[in-house]
Coordinates of C-alpha atoms in Angstrom, one line a residue:
M14 CA -18.6 1.0 4.8
L15 CA -15.4 0.6 2.8
L16 CA -14.6 3.0 0.0
D17 CA -14.5 1.4 -3.4
H18 CA -11.0 0.2 -4.0
A19 CA -10.8 0.9 -7.7
A20 CA -12.5 4.3 -7.4
L21 CA -10.2 5.5 -4.6
S22 CA -7.1 4.3 -6.6
Q23 CA -8.3 6.3 -9.6
Q24 CA -9.1 9.4 -7.6
L25 CA -5.6 9.4 -6.2
R26 CA -4.1 8.7 -9.6
D27 CA -6.1 11.6 -11.1
R28 CA -4.3 13.8 -8.5
R29 CA -0.9 12.3 -9.4
Y30 CA -0.5 10.1 -6.4
F31 CA 0.2 6.4 -7.2
A32 CA -0.6 4.5 -4.0
D33 CA 0.3 0.8 -3.8
E34 CA -2.2 -1.9 -2.7
G35 CA -1.1 -1.8 0.9
L36 CA -1.6 1.9 1.3
L37 CA -5.0 1.8 -0.5
T38 CA -6.2 -0.9 1.9
A39 CA -4.9 1.0 4.9
I40 CA -6.8 4.1 3.9
R41 CA -10.0 2.3 3.2
L42 CA -9.9 0.5 6.6
A43 CA -8.9 3.5 8.6
I44 CA -11.9 5.5 7.2
A45 CA -14.4 2.7 7.6
L46 CA -13.3 1.9 11.2
G47 CA -12.9 5.5 12.2
R48 CA -9.3 4.9 13.3
P49 CA -6.3 7.2 12.9
L50 CA -3.9 6.2 10.2
L51 CA -0.3 6.1 11.3
L52 CA 2.2 6.3 8.5
E53 CA 5.9 5.6 8.9
G54 CA 8.6 5.4 6.2
E55 CA 11.7 7.0 4.9
P56 CA 11.5 10.8 4.4
G57 CA 10.2 11.7 1.0
V58 CA 8.0 8.7 0.2
G59 CA 4.7 10.6 0.3
K60 CA 3.5 10.3 3.9
T61 CA 2.5 13.9 4.1
Q62 CA 1.3 14.3 0.5
I63 CA -1.3 11.6 0.9
S64 CA -3.3 13.7 3.3
H65 CA -3.4 16.6 0.8
V66 CA -4.5 14.3 -2.0
L67 CA -7.0 12.4 0.2
A68 CA -8.6 15.7 1.5
D69 CA -9.1 16.8 -2.1
A70 CA -10.5 13.4 -3.2
L71 CA -13.0 13.3 -0.3
G72 CA -14.0 16.9 -0.7
R73 CA -12.9 17.7 2.9
E74 CA -10.9 20.6 4.4
L75 CA -7.2 19.7 5.1
I76 CA -6.1 20.9 8.6
R77 CA -2.4 20.4 9.3
L78 CA -0.7 20.3 12.7
Q79 CA 3.0 20.4 12.3
C80 CA 4.7 18.9 15.4
Y81 CA 8.0 20.0 16.9
E82 CA 9.9 19.7 20.1
G83 CA 8.2 21.7 22.9
I84 CA 4.8 22.0 21.3
D85 CA 2.1 22.5 23.9
V86 CA -1.7 22.2 24.3
A87 CA -2.5 25.8 23.8
Q88 CA -0.8 25.8 20.4
V89 CA -2.9 22.9 19.1
L90 CA -6.3 23.4 20.8
Y91 CA -7.3 27.0 21.3
E92 CA -6.2 30.3 22.9
W93 CA -8.0 33.4 24.0
D94 CA -7.4 36.5 22.1
Y95 CA -6.2 38.6 25.0
P96 CA -5.5 41.8 23.0
K97 CA -9.0 41.7 21.6
Q98 CA -10.4 41.1 25.1
L99 CA -8.5 44.1 26.4
L100 CA -9.7 46.3 23.6
S101 CA -13.3 45.3 24.4
L102 CA -12.8 46.0 28.1
R103 CA -11.3 49.5 27.4
A104 CA -14.1 50.3 24.9
A105 CA -16.7 49.5 27.5
E106 CA -14.9 51.7 30.1
V107 CA -14.8 54.6 27.7
S108 CA -18.4 54.3 26.6
G109 CA -19.6 53.6 30.1
T110 CA -21.4 50.5 29.0
P111 CA -21.4 47.1 30.8
V112 CA -18.5 44.8 30.0
G113 CA -19.7 41.9 28.0
D114 CA -18.6 38.3 28.4
L115 CA -14.9 38.3 27.7
Y116 CA -14.9 34.6 27.3
D117 CA -17.5 34.5 24.5
G118 CA -16.8 32.6 21.4
E119 CA -15.8 35.7 19.4
F120 CA -12.6 35.9 21.5
L121 CA -11.7 32.3 20.9
L122 CA -8.8 31.6 18.6
E123 CA -9.2 28.1 17.1
R124 CA -6.1 26.0 16.7
P125 CA -5.8 22.9 14.5
L126 CA -7.5 20.3 16.8
L127 CA -10.4 22.6 17.7
R128 CA -10.9 23.5 14.0
A129 CA -11.0 19.8 13.1
L130 CA -13.7 19.2 15.7
R131 CA -15.8 22.2 14.5
S132 CA -15.6 21.4 10.8
Q133 CA -19.2 20.9 9.8
A134 CA -18.4 18.8 6.7
G135 CA -15.6 16.9 8.4
A136 CA -11.9 17.4 7.9
V137 CA -8.8 15.5 7.1
L138 CA -6.5 16.2 10.1
L139 CA -2.8 15.7 9.4
I140 CA -0.7 15.4 12.5
D141 CA 2.7 15.7 10.8
E142 CA 6.0 14.3 12.3
I143 CA 4.5 13.2 15.6
D144 CA 7.9 11.8 16.5
R145 CA 9.3 15.3 16.8
A146 CA 6.8 16.1 19.6
D147 CA 7.4 15.4 23.3
S148 CA 6.1 12.3 25.1
E149 CA 3.8 14.5 27.1
F150 CA 2.1 15.9 24.0
E151 CA 1.7 12.3 22.7
A152 CA -0.1 11.4 25.9
F153 CA -2.5 14.4 25.5
L154 CA -3.1 13.3 21.9
L155 CA -4.3 9.9 23.2
E156 CA -7.2 11.5 25.0
F157 CA -8.2 13.6 22.0
L158 CA -8.2 10.7 19.7
D159 CA -10.2 8.5 22.1
G160 CA -13.3 10.7 22.0
F161 CA -12.8 13.5 19.5
Q162 CA -13.9 16.0 22.0
I163 CA -12.3 18.7 24.2
T164 CA -13.6 20.8 27.1
I165 CA -13.2 24.5 27.1
P166 CA -13.8 25.4 30.8
E167 CA -15.2 28.9 30.0
L168 CA -17.6 27.6 27.3
S169 CA -18.5 23.9 27.1
T170 CA -17.4 20.6 25.8
V171 CA -16.9 20.5 22.0
T172 CA -17.5 17.2 20.3
A173 CA -16.9 16.5 16.6
A174 CA -20.1 16.7 14.6
V175 CA -18.3 14.7 11.9
P176 CA -15.2 12.9 13.2
P177 CA -12.2 13.9 11.2
V178 CA -10.1 11.5 9.1
V179 CA -6.8 11.6 11.1
V180 CA -3.5 10.9 9.5
L181 CA -0.3 10.8 11.6
T182 CA 3.2 10.7 10.1
S183 CA 6.5 9.7 11.7
N184 CA 10.0 9.6 10.4
R185 CA 11.0 7.4 13.4
T186 CA 13.4 9.9 15.0
R187 CA 12.1 8.2 18.2
E188 CA 9.9 5.3 19.0
L189 CA 6.2 6.2 19.5
H190 CA 4.4 4.9 22.6
D191 CA 2.6 1.6 22.2
A192 CA -0.6 3.2 23.5
L193 CA -0.7 5.5 20.5
K194 CA 0.1 2.8 18.1
R195 CA -2.7 0.6 19.5
R196 CA -5.2 3.3 18.7
C197 CA -4.1 3.6 15.1
L198 CA -4.1 1.6 11.9
Y199 CA -0.3 1.3 11.2
H200 CA 1.2 1.3 7.7
W201 CA 4.8 1.5 6.6
I202 CA 5.3 3.2 3.2
P203 CA 8.4 1.7 1.5
F204 CA 10.3 3.1 -1.5
P205 CA 8.2 2.3 -4.5
E206 CA 9.2 -0.4 -7.0
P207 CA 10.9 1.0 -10.1
E208 CA 7.9 0.8 -12.4
R209 CA 5.6 2.7 -10.0
E210 CA 8.4 5.2 -9.3
R211 CA 8.8 5.8 -13.0
A212 CA 5.0 6.5 -13.3
I213 CA 5.3 9.0 -10.4
V214 CA 8.3 10.8 -11.8
E215 CA 6.7 11.0 -15.3
A216 CA 3.4 12.3 -13.8
Q217 CA 5.2 15.0 -11.8
T218 CA 7.5 16.1 -14.6
P219 CA 5.6 17.0 -17.8
G220 CA 7.7 16.6 -20.9
L221 CA 10.0 13.9 -19.5
S222 CA 10.4 11.0 -21.8
A223 CA 9.9 7.4 -20.6
L224 CA 13.5 6.6 -21.4
A225 CA 14.8 9.5 -19.5
A226 CA 12.6 8.6 -16.5
A227 CA 13.8 5.0 -16.6
Q228 CA 17.5 6.1 -16.5
L229 CA 16.8 8.5 -13.6
V230 CA 14.9 6.0 -11.6
R231 CA 17.6 3.4 -12.2
S232 CA 20.2 5.9 -10.9
V233 CA 18.1 6.7 -7.8
N234 CA 17.8 3.0 -7.0
V235 CA 21.6 2.5 -7.4
I236 CA 22.3 5.4 -5.1
R237 CA 19.9 3.9 -2.5
S238 CA 21.7 0.6 -2.8
L239 CA 25.1 2.3 -1.9
S240 CA 23.7 3.0 1.6
P241 CA 24.3 6.8 1.6
L242 CA 23.8 8.8 4.8
K243 CA 20.4 10.0 3.4
R244 CA 18.8 7.7 0.9
P245 CA 16.9 9.8 -1.6
G246 CA 13.1 9.6 -1.5
I247 CA 10.5 10.1 -4.2
A248 CA 10.5 13.8 -3.5
E249 CA 14.2 14.0 -4.3
A250 CA 13.7 11.8 -7.4
I251 CA 11.0 14.2 -8.7
A252 CA 13.1 17.3 -8.0
W253 CA 16.1 15.7 -9.8
A254 CA 13.9 14.9 -12.8
Q255 CA 12.5 18.4 -13.0
G256 CA 16.0 20.0 -12.6
S257 CA 17.6 17.7 -15.1
L258 CA 14.9 18.3 -17.6
A259 CA 15.4 22.1 -17.3
L260 CA 19.1 21.6 -18.2
A261 CA 18.3 19.1 -21.0
D262 CA 15.8 21.6 -22.5
E263 CA 18.8 24.0 -22.8
G264 CA 20.7 21.4 -24.8
A265 CA 22.5 19.4 -22.2
D266 CA 22.9 15.6 -22.7
W267 CA 20.6 13.8 -20.3
T268 CA 23.4 12.0 -18.4
E269 CA 25.3 15.3 -18.1
A270 CA 22.1 17.0 -16.9
L271 CA 21.8 14.3 -14.2
R272 CA 25.4 14.8 -13.1
A273 CA 25.0 18.6 -13.0
S274 CA 21.9 18.6 -10.9
L275 CA 23.0 16.0 -8.3
G276 CA 22.5 18.6 -5.6
L277 CA 18.8 18.0 -5.9
V278 CA 19.1 14.3 -4.9
L279 CA 22.2 14.4 -2.6
K280 CA 22.2 16.5 0.6
N281 CA 25.7 16.2 2.0
A282 CA 29.3 16.1 0.9
D283 CA 29.9 12.5 2.0
D284 CA 27.1 11.2 -0.2
G285 CA 28.5 13.3 -3.1
A286 CA 31.8 11.6 -2.7
L287 CA 30.2 8.2 -2.5
V288 CA 28.3 8.7 -5.7
A289 CA 31.4 10.1 -7.4
A290 CA 33.3 6.9 -6.5
H291 CA 30.5 4.9 -8.1
A292 CA 29.8 7.2 -11.0
V293 CA 30.0 4.6 -13.7
E294 CA 27.5 2.4 -11.9
V295 CA 25.2 5.3 -11.0
F296 CA 25.0 6.9 -14.5
A297 CA 25.0 3.7 -16.6
D298 CA 22.8 4.2 -19.6
D299 CA 21.8 0.6 -20.3
E300 CA 18.0 1.4 -20.6
R301 CA 18.2 4.0 -23.4

């Protein structure tokens, strides 16, 4: 059954996340069909944040698995607490009592995937930056997503009582395998249109006027159009707004505050030089 479109949109807005129609539809379909939701897009457009907001809206625990090169199965499924097992063994030897089962559940350390399966109320499982993981890990993940179950040889097979809502994010540092994409509902999150970006910036920056937000969003979009090495995302726009507002509250002119806090939106010297060369265009004040 599909979640109500208007209700979901309002729940996200109440949590200061302004999803467009495409993302709302993707979320509703992924949950209704029990499919993982694969989100791609530029860094800083809200791919990771939607999982936090969605978990809160659904009343579910958020479990995050941060991917990186070299991540292995033990780090994401479970491990045995060997120091605790050794202490239990030594305690039995000292007391002269029989050694209990060293592979009992009390010695099991749950990692994100096992935690997601064991969550009694269901969880939102965020598999963040899957493109940073190795292909071998991606292949393992296919098996997990197919049945939402894992086998612990010393114990039993664990199957999800309530299948988790799975969100995968990728910044496209490498192409994901087609097999993984086929199992997911895919959605690309673009940069928001100016009106929605203004609403986001204003919601995340209390005290910011609509006119100031409009100038900042215009400046951000001009910077993006210059094709810098790193195009600023929504996260950078919010940080720029918050930093500039702090300077403006001390008495700085808004345009000067934007110039002074450029380090919040530009992340390398080449982009700084590019913006400096187009300063008149970037900091034009035609909306105020």
